[in-house]
XYZ file of C-alpha atoms in Angstrom:
433
model
C 164.575 66.290 131.505
C 165.665 64.851 128.260
C 161.588 63.982 127.470
C 161.259 68.302 128.303
C 164.219 69.477 126.321
C 162.732 66.216 123.026
C 159.492 68.373 123.994
C 161.426 72.558 123.426
C 163.363 70.601 120.164
C 159.715 69.583 118.792
C 158.645 73.492 119.875
C 161.703 74.930 117.851
C 160.912 72.882 115.049
C 157.062 73.338 115.038
C 157.654 77.211 115.197
C 160.479 77.403 112.570
C 158.043 75.497 109.735
C 155.184 77.471 111.018
C 157.855 81.193 110.062
C 158.512 79.235 106.696
C 154.801 78.965 105.838
C 154.291 82.420 106.994
C 157.104 83.317 105.094
C 155.999 81.617 101.988
C 152.542 82.636 102.027
C 153.755 86.726 102.335
C 156.047 86.074 99.225
C 152.972 84.580 97.644
C 150.483 87.492 98.318
C 153.155 90.136 97.554
C 153.770 88.652 94.546
C 150.067 87.841 93.436
C 149.513 91.603 94.433
C 152.608 92.746 92.284
C 151.212 91.111 89.425
C 147.735 92.451 90.037
C 149.262 96.232 89.901
C 151.542 95.448 86.766
C 148.086 93.714 85.240
C 146.323 97.226 86.155
C 149.420 99.551 85.216
C 149.659 97.858 81.866
C 145.974 98.593 80.652
C 145.388 100.732 78.355
C 142.356 103.100 78.527
C 141.454 105.178 75.483
C 138.870 107.559 75.494
C 136.748 108.382 72.872
C 134.219 111.125 72.282
C 131.951 111.787 69.003
C 128.662 113.726 68.864
C 125.570 111.012 68.864
C 124.183 109.893 65.516
C 121.743 106.997 65.872
C 123.412 105.051 62.890
C 126.665 105.790 63.825
C 126.936 105.603 67.456
C 126.203 101.762 67.054
C 129.059 101.007 64.411
C 131.505 102.927 66.662
C 130.550 100.367 69.426
C 131.041 97.471 66.893
C 134.360 98.286 66.085
C 135.521 98.969 69.612
C 134.796 95.775 70.652
C 136.526 94.037 67.686
C 139.862 96.933 68.574
C 139.838 95.223 71.982
C 139.765 92.051 70.532
C 143.000 91.727 68.655
C 144.426 94.451 70.893
C 144.318 93.098 75.246
C 144.779 95.112 77.202
C 143.502 97.930 75.280
C 140.231 99.507 76.513
C 137.950 101.769 74.273
C 135.913 104.092 76.480
C 133.820 105.249 74.294
C 131.248 108.171 74.955
C 128.440 109.332 72.363
C 127.396 113.125 73.001
C 124.472 114.961 72.087
C 125.175 117.216 69.118
C 124.096 120.480 70.547
C 126.132 120.045 73.402
C 129.000 118.076 72.082
C 131.586 121.581 71.115
C 130.658 123.166 74.303
C 132.132 120.252 76.525
C 134.715 119.308 73.892
C 135.734 123.756 73.864
C 136.052 123.056 77.713
C 137.804 119.656 78.200
C 140.626 121.000 75.422
C 141.190 124.185 77.604
C 141.279 122.660 80.696
C 142.970 119.300 79.482
C 140.501 116.619 80.279
C 139.750 116.129 76.635
C 139.425 112.351 75.415
C 142.556 111.202 73.824
C 140.736 110.114 70.614
C 138.190 112.682 68.736
C 135.857 113.740 66.111
C 136.082 117.029 64.847
C 134.290 118.948 61.359
C 137.312 118.868 58.611
C 136.260 122.891 58.814
C 137.481 122.686 62.951
C 140.614 121.273 61.293
C 142.684 124.735 60.614
C 141.971 126.279 63.647
C 142.861 122.942 66.498
C 145.631 122.672 64.635
C 146.650 126.198 65.332
C 145.578 126.281 68.843
C 147.866 123.187 69.343
C 144.992 121.084 70.225
C 146.030 118.082 67.691
C 148.579 115.649 67.567
C 150.068 114.926 63.577
C 150.276 111.756 62.835
C 153.069 109.933 63.448
C 154.650 108.137 60.358
C 155.141 104.875 61.475
C 150.997 105.251 61.338
C 150.625 106.133 57.641
C 153.378 108.389 55.751
C 151.633 111.749 54.277
C 152.232 109.561 50.742
C 150.493 106.742 51.707
C 147.568 109.498 53.540
C 147.424 111.078 49.960
C 147.826 107.412 47.771
C 144.974 105.865 49.756
C 142.292 108.558 50.639
C 140.331 110.688 48.296
C 142.169 114.557 48.458
C 139.600 116.818 49.244
C 138.591 114.046 52.449
C 142.301 115.045 54.552
C 143.031 118.473 52.771
C 141.893 120.201 55.438
C 143.570 117.807 57.816
C 147.146 119.272 56.522
C 149.762 121.642 57.662
C 153.074 121.695 56.622
C 153.432 118.732 55.258
C 151.349 116.806 58.096
C 147.753 115.565 58.787
C 146.631 115.559 62.144
C 143.370 113.365 61.777
C 141.486 110.997 59.332
C 138.074 111.196 57.809
C 135.191 109.503 58.463
C 131.127 110.448 58.145
C 131.740 111.439 54.524
C 129.413 113.085 52.297
C 128.672 114.987 49.573
C 125.660 116.819 47.652
C 123.620 115.805 45.060
C 119.811 116.641 43.520
C 116.804 114.330 44.732
C 113.926 114.596 41.895
C 110.891 113.328 42.978
C 109.594 111.459 39.399
C 106.171 111.444 39.809
C 106.068 115.691 40.319
C 109.017 115.753 37.945
C 106.571 113.689 35.076
C 103.971 116.017 35.913
C 105.761 119.051 35.464
C 106.847 117.667 31.887
C 110.154 116.265 32.801
C 111.925 112.968 31.995
C 113.830 112.118 35.383
C 116.171 110.619 33.305
C 117.374 113.807 31.555
C 117.619 116.518 34.542
C 118.574 119.459 34.530
C 122.181 120.312 33.483
C 123.075 124.383 34.395
C 121.414 127.218 36.882
C 119.211 128.467 33.645
C 117.244 124.882 33.621
C 116.941 124.276 37.134
C 115.321 127.116 37.652
C 113.010 126.553 34.701
C 112.170 123.709 36.187
C 112.071 124.420 39.340
C 109.176 127.220 38.930
C 107.429 124.910 37.143
C 107.244 122.252 39.837
C 106.144 125.066 41.997
C 102.003 125.192 42.947
C 100.879 127.582 44.575
C 96.553 128.021 44.909
C 94.177 131.082 43.749
C 95.066 132.681 47.076
C 98.391 132.576 45.980
C 99.270 130.251 49.209
C 102.145 127.291 48.199
C 100.623 123.909 47.559
C 104.032 122.714 46.157
C 107.743 123.896 46.265
C 109.766 123.734 43.018
C 113.072 123.471 45.181
C 112.816 122.248 49.295
C 115.134 124.465 50.930
C 114.834 122.825 53.942
C 118.678 122.461 54.647
C 119.675 126.043 53.059
C 123.292 125.697 53.669
C 123.591 123.389 51.290
C 121.784 125.470 48.527
C 123.869 128.378 48.901
C 126.891 127.091 50.210
C 126.676 124.617 46.859
C 126.020 127.398 44.551
C 129.319 129.941 46.338
C 131.464 127.437 45.097
C 130.690 126.571 41.979
C 130.485 129.977 40.658
C 134.259 131.056 41.880
C 136.887 129.969 39.830
C 139.163 130.623 43.172
C 138.695 129.988 46.799
C 135.497 130.395 48.534
C 137.968 131.393 51.408
C 141.183 132.751 51.204
C 143.090 131.760 54.681
C 146.699 133.044 53.787
C 144.676 136.707 53.513
C 142.285 135.913 56.174
C 139.631 136.785 54.034
C 136.270 135.752 52.349
C 135.679 136.163 48.631
C 132.263 135.174 47.934
C 131.665 138.980 48.107
C 133.720 139.331 44.823
C 131.540 139.543 41.556
C 131.374 135.958 41.128
C 130.183 135.881 44.360
C 127.718 138.337 44.448
C 126.003 136.340 41.245
C 125.741 133.199 43.061
C 123.751 134.712 45.837
C 121.236 136.964 43.018
C 120.869 132.945 42.174
C 119.418 132.115 44.926
C 117.543 135.966 44.946
C 116.241 134.478 41.750
C 115.340 130.996 42.948
C 113.490 132.568 46.431
C 112.672 136.033 45.792
C 112.083 136.258 42.370
C 110.659 133.605 41.578
C 109.541 132.245 44.222
C 110.261 128.537 43.847
C 110.033 127.918 47.753
C 108.644 129.794 50.841
C 109.795 130.029 54.435
C 106.165 129.956 55.496
C 105.441 126.677 53.418
C 105.716 123.756 55.300
C 108.062 125.345 57.506
C 110.747 122.934 58.998
C 109.278 119.690 57.405
C 111.087 117.622 55.385
C 108.852 118.646 52.415
C 110.619 116.675 49.259
C 110.246 113.128 52.283
C 106.701 114.093 52.291
C 105.826 114.289 48.800
C 105.416 117.947 48.516
C 108.579 119.277 46.578
C 110.548 118.220 43.313
C 113.807 118.568 43.920
C 115.552 118.602 47.078
C 119.952 119.198 47.437
C 120.778 117.433 50.160
C 123.978 114.689 51.516
C 123.689 111.254 49.813
C 122.773 109.755 53.178
C 119.423 111.560 52.942
C 118.439 108.092 51.350
C 118.267 106.438 54.348
C 115.769 108.797 55.729
C 113.919 108.541 52.506
C 113.528 104.721 52.771
C 112.103 105.342 56.510
C 109.565 108.006 56.279
C 109.103 107.715 52.357
C 109.585 104.294 51.526
C 107.414 104.326 48.352
C 108.667 107.437 47.047
C 109.993 106.761 43.774
C 113.103 109.141 43.176
C 116.270 109.715 41.068
C 119.172 111.272 42.502
C 121.040 113.541 39.936
C 124.351 115.804 39.905
C 124.083 119.380 41.210
C 123.261 121.559 38.075
C 126.300 124.370 37.284
C 126.343 127.566 36.638
C 126.388 128.039 32.497
C 129.868 127.650 31.127
C 131.198 126.079 34.026
C 131.473 121.845 34.560
C 129.148 120.476 36.750
C 131.231 120.099 40.572
C 129.652 119.827 44.015
C 130.589 120.375 47.019
C 132.421 117.512 49.781
C 132.301 117.769 53.345
C 133.388 115.348 56.424
C 134.952 114.882 59.653
C 137.914 113.795 60.908
C 139.048 111.758 63.805
C 141.682 113.013 65.974
C 144.241 112.904 68.973
C 144.350 115.017 71.290
C 147.532 116.840 71.954
C 147.668 115.682 75.276
C 146.733 112.563 75.379
C 149.534 109.880 77.230
C 148.198 106.915 75.063
C 148.877 108.444 71.810
C 150.190 105.589 69.918
C 147.414 103.272 70.853
C 145.108 106.401 70.401
C 146.730 106.366 66.267
C 146.208 103.060 65.843
C 142.684 103.444 67.398
C 142.280 106.109 64.941
C 144.020 103.929 61.822
C 141.217 101.304 62.501
C 138.101 103.381 62.503
C 139.223 104.928 58.818
C 140.431 101.410 57.561
C 138.316 99.484 54.853
C 137.500 96.789 57.560
C 135.587 99.944 59.277
C 134.744 102.210 56.333
C 132.681 98.872 54.977
C 130.447 98.926 58.149
C 130.021 102.448 58.677
C 128.771 102.101 54.553
C 126.745 99.562 55.104
C 125.225 100.391 58.626
C 124.767 104.709 58.701
C 124.937 105.461 54.894
C 128.055 106.388 55.024
C 129.993 107.033 51.606
C 134.445 106.167 51.226
C 137.096 108.053 51.429
C 139.425 105.381 50.099
C 139.976 105.510 46.537
C 139.811 101.634 46.452
C 135.906 101.359 47.775
C 135.209 103.738 44.822
C 135.739 100.599 42.399
C 133.915 98.015 44.169
C 130.957 97.831 42.125
C 128.835 96.033 44.619
C 128.482 99.489 47.005
C 127.197 101.617 44.108
C 124.471 99.228 43.071
C 121.993 101.344 41.390
C 121.977 104.207 39.109
C 121.698 106.561 41.764
C 124.411 105.039 43.732
C 126.437 105.787 40.529
C 125.353 108.821 40.817
C 126.916 109.498 43.975
C 130.318 108.084 43.163
C 130.700 110.435 40.629
C 129.871 113.027 42.874
C 132.539 111.745 45.309
C 135.086 112.070 41.962
C 134.011 115.623 41.358
C 133.625 117.288 44.950
C 135.573 120.193 46.379
C 136.140 120.387 49.332
C 134.607 123.219 51.854
C 136.999 125.714 52.947
C 135.899 127.431 55.716
C 137.376 128.520 59.310
C 134.584 127.130 61.509
C 131.289 125.468 61.410
C 128.591 126.324 63.530
C 129.831 130.188 63.965
C 130.418 130.343 60.183
C 127.167 129.237 59.566
C 125.372 131.478 61.238
C 126.459 134.904 59.753
C 125.859 132.806 55.618
C 122.341 132.017 57.380
C 122.141 135.518 57.997
C 123.158 136.768 54.798
C 120.228 134.727 53.586
C 117.828 135.185 56.052
C 117.903 139.028 55.152
C 117.776 138.477 51.436
C 114.528 136.180 50.893
C 112.960 137.312 54.141
C 113.950 140.586 54.731
C 114.437 141.813 51.114
C 117.371 143.277 51.700
C 119.707 144.287 48.510
C 122.219 141.003 48.274
C 124.993 143.187 47.444
C 124.520 144.832 51.239
C 123.430 141.649 52.870
C 126.556 139.834 51.079
C 129.150 142.974 52.077
C 127.832 142.850 55.484
C 128.154 139.113 55.830
C 131.400 139.097 54.574
C 132.803 141.980 56.766
C 131.458 139.730 60.014
C 133.454 136.428 58.629
C 136.740 138.299 57.579
C 137.094 139.658 61.022
C 135.961 136.251 62.314
C 139.102 134.528 60.467
C 141.363 137.433 61.407
C 140.452 137.056 65.206
C 141.355 132.762 64.763
C 144.327 133.282 63.062
C 145.781 135.709 65.345
C 145.587 133.973 68.320
């Protein structure tokens, strides 16, 4: 009987120990699960969209990895979207509130998106308006401002400069070190640089107008003393006497003097292929020339100005912005700030051919090592921001004006007035939303 009682005691002790072990194990398991759950909850995911670019996409991926290293628990989900489908995807996602936390837009889209309530203003904890204005070139951030608040930081900064094929320019009797300073000189030289055969078929263009946006936009902005786009009165001013003068100069170049032809090497890179003397384009074109024509000798100059006007150019850039509906807006802005930082800009400059938007970088001579680069630096200092309220839709309207004047030989005044009326209606529609 005593033995049986001892046996029961042993069984009871073992049962108690077993329950303690199980309880402890259960508690440990529960704690581990809670820890894992907490870690999952603490991870911040920032979704980032921008249109794909063969040079910029790898840079953003590098920067995302660097940001994640210095921000434990943060994951940057980067998606590079083909340019042709980017805006459709972005517009649809914004409407359904499924867009990324951070995305890239043209500066020309900023005011429309701000008014539409899609963007979040930058907190002063990230950067104050006065600090922003002191650090960045004014024209690169002007489109991102509304009522004293800023809604984005600049990226993909470009101006328009004049590329000159040295060999063709010398053959035409000119010195690359003495480029045209005004429209009159430019017209004379472009005409002399144009070559046609006995049948009147073009063999060499005086001016490559493949990128016609650069041509008509530059001349309009150079000619007008005031705003090209008046958002207060919801209208454009390129149908004014000064605006018509700019469009008439385009007609003189293309229709009267025929310095280029839509039928000559249609869609091809005439300048890069050595078949055009002049070319108006962005400085990033330097990268394409290195790939397509590494032996091409060329000079970069500031664009010629209308007679009696000082030399100026236009500036265009994109912006990194934060979605108003972002659930992680504070970290999203930290990421945007990093993308526009000096460290990031140096990567974009050296690896993607971008230009700096930070004033401090303009004084870094190592970024502008030769005469061509120094001209590009000067272009940044004298640039005016393009002011259009939109990108693709506005370009289509102005391309149509170009087509009517150049291809259909329509009256300049009629074509411009019609186009301006269409763009005015577009502006009024956008600003009435």
